[in-house]
mmCIF file of C-alpha atoms in Angstrom:
data_model
loop_
_atom_site.group_PDB
_atom_site.id
_atom_site.type_symbol
_atom_site.label_atom_id
_atom_site.label_comp_id
_atom_site.label_asym_id
_atom_site.label_seq_id
_atom_site.Cartn_x
_atom_site.Cartn_y
_atom_site.Cartn_z
ATOM 1 C CA MET B 7 97.113 124.710 95.537
ATOM 2 C CA GLU B 8 99.988 123.114 93.645
ATOM 3 C CA GLN B 9 102.216 126.020 94.694
ATOM 4 C CA VAL B 10 101.405 125.319 98.354
ATOM 5 C CA LEU B 11 102.697 121.792 97.910
ATOM 6 C CA LYS B 12 105.769 122.932 95.980
ATOM 7 C CA LYS B 13 106.682 125.550 98.582
ATOM 8 C CA ARG B 14 106.303 123.022 101.373
ATOM 9 C CA PHE B 15 108.680 120.586 99.691
ATOM 10 C CA GLU B 16 111.186 123.403 99.181
ATOM 11 C CA THR B 17 111.343 124.035 102.945
ATOM 12 C CA LEU B 18 112.186 120.406 103.761
ATOM 13 C CA ARG B 19 115.470 118.505 103.743
ATOM 14 C CA LEU B 20 116.592 114.965 104.479
ATOM 15 C CA GLY B 21 118.529 114.412 107.698
ATOM 16 C CA GLU B 22 121.064 111.804 108.738
ATOM 17 C CA PRO B 23 119.756 108.220 108.583
ATOM 18 C CA TRP B 24 119.145 106.090 111.639
ATOM 19 C CA VAL B 25 119.714 102.363 111.090
ATOM 20 C CA ARG B 26 118.729 99.342 113.135
ATOM 21 C CA GLU B 27 119.161 95.940 111.511
ATOM 22 C CA ASN B 28 117.266 96.080 108.183
ATOM 23 C CA LEU B 29 115.252 99.225 108.990
ATOM 24 C CA THR B 30 116.503 102.679 107.972
ATOM 25 C CA LEU B 31 114.684 105.841 109.034
ATOM 26 C CA ILE B 32 115.653 109.127 107.393
ATOM 27 C CA PRO B 33 114.274 112.167 109.228
ATOM 28 C CA ILE B 34 112.648 114.894 107.162
ATOM 29 C CA MET B 35 113.468 118.264 108.673
ATOM 30 C CA ALA B 36 111.711 121.611 108.280
ATOM 31 C CA GLU B 37 114.085 124.487 107.591
ATOM 32 C CA GLN B 38 111.700 126.905 109.243
ATOM 33 C CA GLY B 39 109.530 126.534 112.308
ATOM 34 C CA SER B 40 105.857 125.660 112.062
ATOM 35 C CA GLY B 41 103.235 128.072 113.303
ATOM 36 C CA PRO B 42 100.760 127.158 116.030
ATOM 37 C CA ARG B 43 98.825 123.947 115.408
ATOM 38 C CA TYR B 44 95.196 124.994 114.933
ATOM 39 C CA TYR B 45 93.747 121.481 115.058
ATOM 40 C CA GLU B 46 93.693 118.541 117.447
ATOM 41 C CA MET B 47 94.974 115.079 116.629
ATOM 42 C CA LEU B 48 92.612 112.101 116.776
ATOM 43 C CA ASP B 49 93.983 110.709 120.051
ATOM 44 C CA GLU B 50 93.826 114.095 121.785
ATOM 45 C CA ALA B 51 90.200 114.620 120.820
ATOM 46 C CA LEU B 52 89.044 111.080 121.639
ATOM 47 C CA GLN B 53 90.782 110.971 125.003
ATOM 48 C CA GLY B 54 89.480 114.413 125.884
ATOM 49 C CA GLY B 55 85.904 113.440 125.040
ATOM 50 C CA ARG B 56 85.672 116.074 122.307
ATOM 51 C CA LEU B 57 85.309 113.535 119.505
ATOM 52 C CA GLU B 58 83.190 110.397 119.238
ATOM 53 C CA ALA B 59 83.478 107.721 116.556
ATOM 54 C CA ARG B 60 80.583 105.295 116.106
ATOM 55 C CA GLU B 61 78.927 103.026 113.588
ATOM 56 C CA THR B 62 76.660 104.903 111.190
ATOM 57 C CA SER B 63 73.635 103.066 112.623
ATOM 58 C CA GLU B 64 72.756 100.031 114.722
ATOM 59 C CA GLY B 65 73.123 97.900 111.598
ATOM 60 C CA GLY B 66 76.401 99.552 110.650
ATOM 61 C CA SER B 67 78.172 99.920 107.313
ATOM 62 C CA VAL B 68 81.477 98.142 106.647
ATOM 63 C CA ASN B 69 83.058 101.019 104.753
ATOM 64 C CA GLN B 70 81.684 104.004 106.658
ATOM 65 C CA ILE B 71 81.671 105.219 110.247
ATOM 66 C CA LYS B 72 80.365 108.390 111.875
ATOM 67 C CA VAL B 73 82.517 110.901 113.741
ATOM 68 C CA ILE B 74 81.094 113.651 115.950
ATOM 69 C CA ASN B 75 83.368 116.589 116.750
ATOM 70 C CA LYS B 76 81.948 118.255 119.859
ATOM 71 C CA GLY B 77 84.988 120.477 120.366
ATOM 72 C CA ASP B 78 85.874 123.994 119.299
ATOM 73 C CA LYS B 79 88.814 122.973 117.086
ATOM 74 C CA PRO B 80 89.054 120.883 113.933
ATOM 75 C CA VAL B 81 90.327 117.327 114.416
ATOM 76 C CA LEU B 82 92.907 115.768 112.082
ATOM 77 C CA ILE B 83 92.485 112.048 111.363
ATOM 78 C CA LEU B 84 95.263 110.513 109.288
ATOM 79 C CA ASP B 85 95.019 108.138 106.368
ATOM 80 C CA GLY B 86 95.975 104.770 107.869
ATOM 81 C CA GLU B 87 94.966 105.427 111.481
ATOM 82 C CA GLU B 88 93.170 102.491 113.076
ATOM 83 C CA LEU B 89 89.999 102.745 115.134
ATOM 84 C CA VAL B 90 89.159 99.685 117.228
ATOM 85 C CA GLY B 91 85.952 98.398 118.789
ATOM 86 C CA ALA B 92 82.320 98.895 117.741
ATOM 87 C CA LYS B 93 81.316 96.156 115.248
ATOM 88 C CA GLN B 94 84.790 95.684 113.718
ATOM 89 C CA ASN B 95 88.137 97.475 113.559
ATOM 90 C CA ARG B 96 88.593 99.991 110.737
ATOM 91 C CA LEU B 97 91.397 101.863 108.963
ATOM 92 C CA VAL B 98 90.737 105.423 107.767
ATOM 93 C CA ASN B 99 90.841 105.744 103.957
ATOM 94 C CA ALA B 100 92.121 109.320 103.626
ATOM 95 C CA THR B 101 93.513 112.089 105.776
ATOM 96 C CA LEU B 102 90.549 114.146 106.966
ATOM 97 C CA LEU B 103 90.133 117.398 108.880
ATOM 98 C CA ILE B 104 86.839 117.299 110.777
ATOM 99 C CA ALA B 105 85.394 120.763 111.389
ATOM 100 C CA ALA B 106 84.441 121.871 114.896
ATOM 101 C CA GLN B 107 80.882 121.095 116.025
ATOM 102 C CA VAL B 108 80.253 118.805 113.058
ATOM 103 C CA GLU B 109 78.940 115.266 112.590
ATOM 104 C CA LEU B 110 80.399 113.545 109.530
ATOM 105 C CA VAL B 111 80.294 110.104 107.921
ATOM 106 C CA ILE B 112 83.830 109.157 106.853
ATOM 107 C CA PRO B 113 85.241 106.471 104.516
ATOM 108 C CA VAL B 114 87.051 103.528 106.114
ATOM 109 C CA SER B 115 88.252 100.008 105.368
ATOM 110 C CA CYS B 116 87.590 96.936 107.475
ATOM 111 C CA VAL B 117 90.732 95.372 108.961
ATOM 112 C CA GLU B 118 88.940 92.681 110.984
ATOM 113 C CA ARG B 119 87.004 90.521 108.561
ATOM 114 C CA GLY B 120 85.881 87.880 111.069
ATOM 115 C CA ARG B 121 83.835 90.057 113.427
ATOM 116 C CA TRP B 122 80.537 91.887 112.892
ATOM 117 C CA HIS B 123 79.180 92.491 116.377
ATOM 118 C CA HIS B 124 79.648 95.207 118.964
ATOM 119 C CA THR B 125 82.439 94.900 121.507
ATOM 120 C CA SER B 126 81.864 98.541 122.489
ATOM 121 C CA ALA B 127 79.348 101.262 121.725
ATOM 122 C CA ALA B 128 81.991 103.550 120.256
ATOM 123 C CA PHE B 129 85.406 103.246 118.662
ATOM 124 C CA SER B 130 88.598 103.993 120.514
ATOM 125 C CA SER B 131 91.946 104.933 119.059
ATOM 126 C CA SER B 132 94.443 102.161 118.435
ATOM 127 C CA GLU B 133 98.060 102.237 119.567
ATOM 128 C CA VAL B 134 99.132 101.101 116.090
ATOM 129 C CA PHE B 135 98.930 102.359 112.510
ATOM 130 C CA GLY B 136 98.306 100.433 109.329
ATOM 131 C CA TYR B 137 101.580 98.946 108.057
ATOM 132 C CA SER B 138 103.075 100.443 104.905
ATOM 133 C CA ARG B 139 102.240 97.767 102.339
ATOM 134 C CA LEU B 140 98.606 97.733 103.426
ATOM 135 C CA ARG B 141 98.443 101.525 103.382
ATOM 136 C CA GLY B 142 99.929 101.609 99.889
ATOM 137 C CA GLN B 143 97.471 99.051 98.596
ATOM 138 C CA LYS B 144 94.576 100.899 100.191
ATOM 139 C CA ALA B 145 95.785 104.200 98.720
ATOM 140 C CA ALA B 146 95.878 102.636 95.256
ATOM 141 C CA GLY B 147 92.279 101.500 95.561
ATOM 142 C CA VAL B 148 91.079 104.877 96.814
ATOM 143 C CA THR B 149 93.013 106.733 94.107
ATOM 144 C CA ALA B 150 91.561 104.495 91.388
ATOM 145 C CA ASN B 151 88.030 105.118 92.625
ATOM 146 C CA LEU B 152 88.608 108.852 92.925
ATOM 147 C CA ARG B 153 90.004 108.995 89.411
ATOM 148 C CA MET B 154 87.060 107.113 87.935
ATOM 149 C CA TYR B 155 84.284 108.041 90.366
ATOM 150 C CA GLU B 156 83.835 110.470 93.215
ATOM 151 C CA VAL B 157 84.204 107.986 96.066
ATOM 152 C CA PHE B 158 86.936 107.610 98.694
ATOM 153 C CA ALA B 159 86.418 103.841 98.605
ATOM 154 C CA SER B 160 89.227 101.324 98.897
ATOM 155 C CA ASP B 161 89.315 97.912 97.275
ATOM 156 C CA GLN B 162 88.015 96.119 100.373
ATOM 157 C CA ARG B 163 88.667 92.644 99.009
ATOM 158 C CA ALA B 164 92.300 93.560 98.306
ATOM 159 C CA VAL B 165 92.646 94.928 101.851
ATOM 160 C CA TRP B 166 91.451 91.619 103.315
ATOM 161 C CA GLU B 167 93.687 89.631 100.968
ATOM 162 C CA GLU B 168 96.725 91.679 101.970
ATOM 163 C CA ILE B 169 96.037 91.159 105.679
ATOM 164 C CA ASP B 170 95.673 87.405 105.027
ATOM 165 C CA ARG B 171 99.007 87.411 103.157
ATOM 166 C CA LYS B 172 100.759 89.346 105.912
ATOM 167 C CA GLN B 173 99.440 87.139 108.708
ATOM 168 C CA ALA B 174 100.519 84.008 106.839
ATOM 169 C CA ALA B 175 103.965 85.465 106.181
ATOM 170 C CA MET B 176 104.355 86.447 109.836
ATOM 171 C CA GLY B 177 102.940 83.189 111.204
ATOM 172 C CA SER B 178 100.324 85.178 113.117
ATOM 173 C CA HIS B 179 96.810 83.886 113.789
ATOM 174 C CA SER B 180 93.752 85.926 114.694
ATOM 175 C CA ALA B 181 90.336 84.415 115.393
ATOM 176 C CA THR B 182 88.742 87.429 113.690
ATOM 177 C CA ALA B 183 91.475 88.050 111.056
ATOM 178 C CA ALA B 184 92.279 91.327 112.800
ATOM 179 C CA MET B 185 95.322 93.277 111.640
ATOM 180 C CA HIS B 186 95.639 94.574 115.197
ATOM 181 C CA ASP B 187 96.287 91.097 116.614
ATOM 182 C CA MET B 188 99.431 90.790 114.518
ATOM 183 C CA PHE B 189 100.911 93.823 116.262
ATOM 184 C CA VAL B 190 100.030 92.297 119.632
ATOM 185 C CA ASP B 191 101.758 89.029 118.667
ATOM 186 C CA TYR B 192 104.946 90.830 117.672
ATOM 187 C CA GLU B 193 105.061 93.518 120.347
ATOM 188 C CA ALA B 194 108.324 92.247 121.880
ATOM 189 C CA GLU B 195 109.999 91.841 118.490
ATOM 190 C CA MET B 196 108.995 95.351 117.408
ATOM 191 C CA GLU B 197 110.559 96.737 120.572
ATOM 192 C CA LYS B 198 113.984 95.744 119.217
ATOM 193 C CA TYR B 199 113.458 98.231 116.391
ATOM 194 C CA THR B 200 111.611 100.979 118.226
ATOM 195 C CA ALA B 201 113.311 101.254 121.634
ATOM 196 C CA GLY B 202 114.987 104.607 122.163
ATOM 197 C CA VAL B 203 114.065 106.069 118.779
ATOM 198 C CA GLU B 204 112.578 109.542 119.200
ATOM 199 C CA THR B 205 111.840 112.391 116.824
ATOM 200 C CA LEU B 206 114.297 115.268 116.510
ATOM 201 C CA PRO B 207 113.602 118.977 117.093
ATOM 202 C CA GLY B 208 112.247 120.363 113.836
ATOM 203 C CA GLN B 209 111.479 116.936 112.390
ATOM 204 C CA VAL B 210 108.169 116.811 110.522
ATOM 205 C CA GLY B 211 108.465 113.537 108.656
ATOM 206 C CA VAL B 212 110.368 110.369 107.881
ATOM 207 C CA MET B 213 111.433 108.374 104.838
ATOM 208 C CA VAL B 214 111.573 104.638 105.494
ATOM 209 C CA PHE B 215 113.764 102.029 103.815
ATOM 210 C CA VAL B 216 113.553 98.295 104.509
ATOM 211 C CA ASN B 217 116.356 96.022 103.276
ATOM 212 C CA GLY B 218 117.676 98.938 101.244
ATOM 213 C CA SER B 219 114.422 99.588 99.355
ATOM 214 C CA PHE B 220 112.012 102.495 99.754
ATOM 215 C CA ASN B 221 109.064 101.460 101.913
ATOM 216 C CA CYS B 222 107.132 104.538 102.987
ATOM 217 C CA LEU B 223 107.191 108.289 103.516
ATOM 218 C CA ASP B 224 105.148 110.309 105.995
ATOM 219 C CA ILE B 225 105.210 114.101 106.323
ATOM 220 C CA LEU B 226 103.100 115.991 108.852
ATOM 221 C CA GLY B 227 102.279 119.677 108.948
ATOM 222 C CA HIS B 228 103.808 120.237 112.362
ATOM 223 C CA SER B 229 106.649 118.683 114.362
ATOM 224 C CA ASP B 230 104.335 118.303 117.353
ATOM 225 C CA ALA B 231 101.874 116.326 115.218
ATOM 226 C CA LEU B 232 104.640 113.920 114.216
ATOM 227 C CA SER B 233 105.872 113.455 117.778
ATOM 228 C CA ARG B 234 102.336 112.630 118.962
ATOM 229 C CA LEU B 235 101.987 109.945 116.282
ATOM 230 C CA TRP B 236 105.534 108.650 116.415
ATOM 231 C CA SER B 237 105.006 105.577 118.606
ATOM 232 C CA LYS B 238 102.254 104.379 116.248
ATOM 233 C CA LEU B 239 104.156 105.100 113.062
ATOM 234 C CA ILE B 240 107.428 103.492 114.069
ATOM 235 C CA LYS B 241 105.624 100.279 115.054
ATOM 236 C CA SER B 242 104.111 100.122 111.580
ATOM 237 C CA TYR B 243 107.557 100.536 110.010
ATOM 238 C CA ALA B 244 109.003 97.870 112.314
ATOM 239 C CA MET B 245 106.235 95.477 111.280
ATOM 240 C CA GLU B 246 107.410 95.823 107.687
ATOM 241 C CA ALA B 247 111.039 95.181 108.629
ATOM 242 C CA LEU B 248 110.147 92.114 110.692
ATOM 243 C CA GLU B 249 108.548 90.342 107.748
ATOM 244 C CA VAL B 250 111.692 90.441 105.584
ATOM 245 C CA ARG B 251 114.490 90.311 108.147
ATOM 246 C CA GLY B 252 117.123 87.900 106.927
ATOM 247 C CA ASP B 253 116.371 88.646 103.261
ATOM 248 C CA LYS B 254 119.180 89.991 101.115
ATOM 249 C CA PRO B 255 119.228 93.804 100.898
ATOM 250 C CA SER B 256 118.682 95.544 97.569
ATOM 251 C CA TYR B 257 121.640 97.520 96.262
ATOM 252 C CA LYS B 258 119.962 98.555 93.003
ATOM 253 C CA ALA B 259 116.990 100.334 94.573
ATOM 254 C CA PRO B 260 116.700 104.136 94.181
ATOM 255 C CA GLN B 261 118.507 106.018 96.916
ATOM 256 C CA PRO B 262 116.799 108.492 99.290
ATOM 257 C CA GLU B 263 117.668 111.622 97.295
ATOM 258 C CA GLN B 264 116.372 110.014 94.101
ATOM 259 C CA VAL B 265 113.112 109.007 95.749
ATOM 260 C CA TRP B 266 112.725 112.470 97.246
ATOM 261 C CA GLN B 267 113.285 114.233 93.923
ATOM 262 C CA GLN B 268 110.840 112.000 92.085
ATOM 263 C CA LEU B 269 108.144 112.533 94.708
ATOM 264 C CA CYS B 270 108.681 116.299 94.675
ATOM 265 C CA GLN B 271 108.411 116.381 90.879
ATOM 266 C CA ALA B 272 105.248 114.259 90.639
ATOM 267 C CA ARG B 273 102.234 116.274 89.543
ATOM 268 C CA PRO B 274 99.340 116.170 92.026
ATOM 269 C CA VAL B 275 95.667 115.773 91.226
ATOM 270 C CA PHE B 276 93.216 117.461 93.606
ATOM 271 C CA TYR B 277 89.841 116.340 94.951
ATOM 272 C CA LYS B 278 87.280 117.797 97.324
ATOM 273 C CA SER B 279 87.814 116.213 100.720
ATOM 274 C CA PRO B 280 84.828 114.865 102.694
ATOM 275 C CA GLY B 281 86.017 117.159 105.509
ATOM 276 C CA LEU B 282 87.782 120.505 105.423
ATOM 277 C CA GLY B 283 90.505 121.232 102.903
ATOM 278 C CA THR B 284 91.584 119.596 99.651
ATOM 279 C CA ASP B 285 92.690 116.010 99.143
ATOM 280 C CA PHE B 286 95.544 115.458 96.694
ATOM 281 C CA ARG B 287 96.960 112.371 95.002
ATOM 282 C CA ILE B 288 100.151 111.551 93.115
ATOM 283 C CA GLN B 289 100.704 108.478 90.990
ATOM 284 C CA THR B 290 103.747 107.591 88.882
ATOM 285 C CA ASP B 291 105.131 104.338 87.527
ATOM 286 C CA SER B 292 107.092 103.938 90.775
ATOM 287 C CA TYR B 293 105.160 105.700 93.544
ATOM 288 C CA ILE B 294 101.680 106.384 94.827
ATOM 289 C CA GLY B 295 100.874 109.040 97.408
ATOM 290 C CA ALA B 296 98.112 111.082 99.008
ATOM 291 C CA GLY B 297 97.656 113.981 101.372
ATOM 292 C CA LEU B 298 95.588 116.915 102.578
ATOM 293 C CA ILE B 299 95.993 120.684 102.232
ATOM 294 C CA ASP B 300 94.066 123.168 104.372
ATOM 295 C CA SER B 301 94.583 126.888 105.015
ATOM 296 C CA GLU B 302 97.618 126.799 102.692
ATOM 297 C CA GLN B 303 99.293 124.151 104.821
ATOM 298 C CA VAL B 304 100.150 120.566 103.898
ATOM 299 C CA LEU B 305 98.749 118.744 106.919
ATOM 300 C CA HIS B 306 99.828 115.267 105.808
ATOM 301 C CA PHE B 307 101.480 113.578 102.859
ATOM 302 C CA SER B 308 102.253 109.870 102.586
ATOM 303 C CA ALA B 309 103.830 107.928 99.730
ATOM 304 C CA PHE B 310 104.561 104.288 98.954
ATOM 305 C CA PRO B 311 106.228 102.215 96.238
ATOM 306 C CA VAL B 312 104.080 100.683 93.533
ATOM 307 C CA MET B 313 104.459 96.935 93.931
ATOM 308 C CA ASN B 314 105.089 94.764 90.889
ATOM 309 C CA ASP B 315 104.234 91.306 92.218
ATOM 310 C CA THR B 316 100.941 89.447 92.358
ATOM 311 C CA ASN B 317 99.855 91.603 95.294
ATOM 312 C CA ALA B 318 100.597 94.736 93.294
ATOM 313 C CA VAL B 319 99.236 98.076 94.340
ATOM 314 C CA GLU B 320 96.718 98.412 91.546
ATOM 315 C CA GLY B 321 93.268 98.831 93.042
ATOM 316 C CA ARG B 322 89.950 97.651 91.670
ATOM 317 C CA ILE B 323 87.177 100.142 91.080
ATOM 318 C CA ALA B 324 84.080 100.484 93.216
ATOM 319 C CA ARG B 325 80.960 98.512 92.424
ATOM 320 C CA PRO B 326 78.466 100.292 90.125
ATOM 321 C CA SER B 327 76.103 101.382 92.920
ATOM 322 C CA ARG B 328 78.868 103.542 94.401
ATOM 323 C CA ARG B 329 80.130 105.098 91.174
ATOM 324 C CA ARG B 330 80.073 108.790 90.476
ATOM 325 C CA ARG B 331 82.121 110.356 87.707
ATOM 326 C CA ASN B 332 84.977 112.592 88.880
ATOM 327 C CA GLN B 333 88.260 113.295 87.120
ATOM 328 C CA GLY B 334 89.771 115.576 89.774
ATOM 329 C CA TYR B 335 91.688 118.603 88.565
ATOM 330 C CA TYR B 336 95.188 119.832 87.920
ATOM 331 C CA LEU B 337 96.251 123.369 88.762
ATOM 332 C CA ASP B 338 98.588 125.243 86.412
#
């Protein structure tokens, strides 16, 4: 499994950066073409009626929802994708591949603390993604709980606290403390960053810098998968840039090639995914990341900086009732 990841990294290279104000996007290019995509993306399956996402029951569960794949292909749901509606909006905790003709309960985080009633029977896909800092904090919580116990649980309190911090910093108000409302408030401002920015032929990922510092990395298994998610992803990157526009850029931060080399050299730890394939995690003093491997393909890999302030990406462990021992495994 580790060789699959290593070989994938070896086929990728960094492209020429695109810069707008304090946001820098560095395309990650595949040196060889991807084979046919054997899975559907979340939006494709939901819009085509081949996937349903609902609360686990009438009473619901804050950190779990149920997905029903009625189609003949697996469906890929990415770590950080938002589902809106039902009793409250949620963010998916890990990248998952849902097998065809399967009903599965999946781990999620609440990103709308102030609502717990149905606005719709089922979830629909959001036009936005979780922003990078929130995704990194969520990944830290999930990784901590996987390392200690076999649960894909985030630190829900930390997720809510981070959304509160972000909304205060952005001057955004939501009656239900919904992350989604912040994107609605800043739609016009985000357009200044996102207008006219498209993916390139052969591009499968992006490395993001904000004010000169590494902010996020996303790599997909197929260029078509990236292009289908691009409008969501770039909004999430723009949301990060908007918060700190006007701040002084960092000239001492690691440069793209340094970040890339450190991520490629980090040793992954593997866990059984709730869906198909194998979940993997990396954690160093500087970076935290997660992804999914299936059929000897890296379907998704995301990475974030470890924060060193009071909102640091640390992650608290799950409450005792959810604990199950699991140390993961390395592969030599």
